Amino acid sequence: MRVLLTGASGFLGSWIRLHVTADWVCIARNAQQHPASFQSSENHCEWVSCDLTEKSAVQSLSSSVKIDAIIHLAGNKDIEWCEKYPEEAKQINCEVTSQLLHSFSVPMLFFSSDYVFNGQCGGYLEEDQPDPQTVYGATKLAAEVVGRVIAPERFCILRAGAIYSLQAGFLKYLYAMLSAGKSAECFHNAIYTPTSAMDVATFIQKWIDEPSSRVPVSHLAGDALTRFEFAKIYADIFRYDQNLIQPVDAQGRFFPNLSLNDNATRTRLSMPKISHQQSLQRLHEMDKPDA
């Protein structure tokens, strides 16, 4: 299947290109964002430059490439930036989704977020009422609504929280601090459900290969815990001093409980939940030279 991948040069897009089998058409804003090393080592990814915020560019793209589906990762998830520039956040996180759906008549898997919920009680199900408390969450919810209106029969939503590989921001922070023998401050009173990029790749592969498995809204998440607890697991797996992990109060910077419940997804797709210990151990093994 020939699949358009937006956000292809980001850390998650890079993971998906390498771990999900498809005939990829990878979008980058300009030629400078094309990962040359990937182009030379893989032959199932065609790089195309396109500014997705430009309607005419997206329309031109739809005329020049033929695809069977879209995996839509592109967006800006910087919470503070979205609060500072709400109109730009709306354009990137919502209007691009609309333009893609209007320009292409193929199924889309849209990556949404746990931030569509208010983060007070956690354990959110697919059918729970969204109530975003940030501009970022509001733009993601707006994109969900737009997609359901424009193309209800071919628009699928995946909500996941804090997707991680070794290139994710929080893991890079932990590595930078712990490998240097420095203390890493991590919130001890904000619960979330970080999601392994390996799980995301499995979900996408099933979505691509098994059209009958597609439903309007899916949740995907790891076990619920705090960043402090997650960091302790990371330190244990990567053999760093756990005493360097220091608990700090979230002080309103994060919601009390943004955790997602993904039981329905895992049951439907026969995807057993893998612990964070197992996921991090596998990432540790993959990071070794002989992996």
PDB file of N, CA and C in Angstrom, residues 8-9 44 55 90 94 98 102 113 127 139 142 156 218 220 236 239 242 249 259 268-269 273 275 284:
ATOM      1  N   ALA A   8       7.146  13.203   8.698  1.00  0.00           N
ATOM      2  CA  ALA A   8       8.025  12.051   8.475  1.00  0.00           C
ATOM      3  C   ALA A   8       9.436  12.254   8.991  1.00  0.00           C
ATOM      4  N   SER A   9       9.872  13.503   9.146  1.00  0.00           N
ATOM      5  CA  SER A   9      11.238  13.750   9.592  1.00  0.00           C
ATOM      6  C   SER A   9      11.356  13.900  11.103  1.00  0.00           C
ATOM      7  N   HIS A  44      11.977   2.276  -0.141  1.00  0.00           N
ATOM      8  CA  HIS A  44      10.518   2.297  -0.105  1.00  0.00           C
ATOM      9  C   HIS A  44       9.978   3.609   0.456  1.00  0.00           C
ATOM     10  N   LYS A  55      -2.590  25.899   1.254  1.00  0.00           N
ATOM     11  CA  LYS A  55      -3.663  25.146   0.600  1.00  0.00           C
ATOM     12  C   LYS A  55      -3.311  24.763  -0.832  1.00  0.00           C
ATOM     13  N   LYS A  90      -3.700  26.611  15.579  1.00  0.00           N
ATOM     14  CA  LYS A  90      -4.913  26.135  14.915  1.00  0.00           C
ATOM     15  C   LYS A  90      -4.631  25.777  13.460  1.00  0.00           C
ATOM     16  N   CYS A  94      -4.960  21.891  13.083  1.00  0.00           N
ATOM     17  CA  CYS A  94      -6.336  21.641  12.651  1.00  0.00           C
ATOM     18  C   CYS A  94      -6.559  21.861  11.157  1.00  0.00           C
ATOM     19  N   SER A  98      -7.822  19.469   7.678  1.00  0.00           N
ATOM     20  CA  SER A  98      -8.930  19.762   6.774  1.00  0.00           C
ATOM     21  C   SER A  98      -8.471  19.801   5.325  1.00  0.00           C
ATOM     22  N   HIS A 102      -9.723  17.350   2.263  1.00  0.00           N
ATOM     23  CA  HIS A 102     -10.383  17.903   1.082  1.00  0.00           C
ATOM     24  C   HIS A 102      -9.622  17.558  -0.203  1.00  0.00           C
ATOM     25  N   SER A 113      -4.403  13.386  20.750  1.00  0.00           N
ATOM     26  CA  SER A 113      -3.641  13.493  21.993  1.00  0.00           C
ATOM     27  C   SER A 113      -4.517  13.256  23.217  1.00  0.00           C
ATOM     28  N   GLU A 127     -15.066   6.941  24.419  1.00  0.00           N
ATOM     29  CA  GLU A 127     -16.368   7.608  24.383  1.00  0.00           C
ATOM     30  C   GLU A 127     -16.530   8.704  25.437  1.00  0.00           C
ATOM     31  N   THR A 139      -6.938  22.558  19.773  1.00  0.00           N
ATOM     32  CA  THR A 139      -6.693  22.446  18.329  1.00  0.00           C
ATOM     33  C   THR A 139      -6.756  20.993  17.880  1.00  0.00           C
ATOM     34  N   ALA A 142     -10.383  20.154  17.768  1.00  0.00           N
ATOM     35  CA  ALA A 142     -10.982  20.803  16.594  1.00  0.00           C
ATOM     36  C   ALA A 142     -10.703  19.990  15.331  1.00  0.00           C
ATOM     37  N   CYS A 156     -10.015   8.301  10.807  1.00  0.00           N
ATOM     38  CA  CYS A 156      -9.796   7.553  12.049  1.00  0.00           C
ATOM     39  C   CYS A 156      -8.892   8.362  12.968  1.00  0.00           C
ATOM     40  N   SER A 218      -9.626   5.437  18.507  1.00  0.00           N
ATOM     41  CA  SER A 218      -8.876   4.434  19.265  1.00  0.00           C
ATOM     42  C   SER A 218      -7.976   5.135  20.273  1.00  0.00           C
ATOM     43  N   LEU A 220      -4.450   4.407  22.623  1.00  0.00           N
ATOM     44  CA  LEU A 220      -3.289   3.532  22.746  1.00  0.00           C
ATOM     45  C   LEU A 220      -2.397   4.106  23.832  1.00  0.00           C
ATOM     46  N   ASP A 236      16.978   2.173  35.971  1.00  0.00           N
ATOM     47  CA  ASP A 236      17.258   0.770  36.276  1.00  0.00           C
ATOM     48  C   ASP A 236      17.661   0.001  35.014  1.00  0.00           C
ATOM     49  N   ARG A 239      21.030   1.255  33.614  1.00  0.00           N
ATOM     50  CA  ARG A 239      22.114   1.136  34.591  1.00  0.00           C
ATOM     51  C   ARG A 239      22.680   2.485  35.034  1.00  0.00           C
ATOM     52  N   GLN A 242      19.805   5.385  40.351  1.00  0.00           N
ATOM     53  CA  GLN A 242      18.423   5.799  40.557  1.00  0.00           C
ATOM     54  C   GLN A 242      18.298   6.932  41.564  1.00  0.00           C
ATOM     55  N   ASP A 249       7.428  18.705  42.545  1.00  0.00           N
ATOM     56  CA  ASP A 249       5.986  18.940  42.436  1.00  0.00           C
ATOM     57  C   ASP A 249       5.655  19.542  41.073  1.00  0.00           C
ATOM     58  N   SER A 259      -4.207  10.053  32.126  1.00  0.00           N
ATOM     59  CA  SER A 259      -4.069   8.687  31.628  1.00  0.00           C
ATOM     60  C   SER A 259      -5.243   8.255  30.752  1.00  0.00           C
ATOM     61  N   ARG A 268      -9.594  -5.469  20.634  1.00  0.00           N
ATOM     62  CA  ARG A 268     -10.005  -5.525  19.234  1.00  0.00           C
ATOM     63  C   ARG A 268      -8.880  -5.979  18.319  1.00  0.00           C
ATOM     64  N   LEU A 269      -7.656  -5.536  18.604  1.00  0.00           N
ATOM     65  CA  LEU A 269      -6.524  -5.825  17.729  1.00  0.00           C
ATOM     66  C   LEU A 269      -5.636  -6.957  18.240  1.00  0.00           C
ATOM     67  N   LYS A 273      -0.715  -5.823  26.325  1.00  0.00           N
ATOM     68  CA  LYS A 273       0.009  -4.662  26.837  1.00  0.00           C
ATOM     69  C   LYS A 273       1.405  -5.083  27.280  1.00  0.00           C
ATOM     70  N   SER A 275       4.829  -3.990  29.344  1.00  0.00           N
ATOM     71  CA  SER A 275       5.200  -3.089  30.427  1.00  0.00           C
ATOM     72  C   SER A 275       6.269  -2.107  29.973  1.00  0.00           C
ATOM     73  N   HIS A 284      16.778  -0.509  24.898  1.00  0.00           N
ATOM     74  CA  HIS A 284      18.178  -0.611  25.338  1.00  0.00           C
ATOM     75  C   HIS A 284      18.936  -1.609  24.471  1.00  0.00           C
TER      76      HIS A 284
END
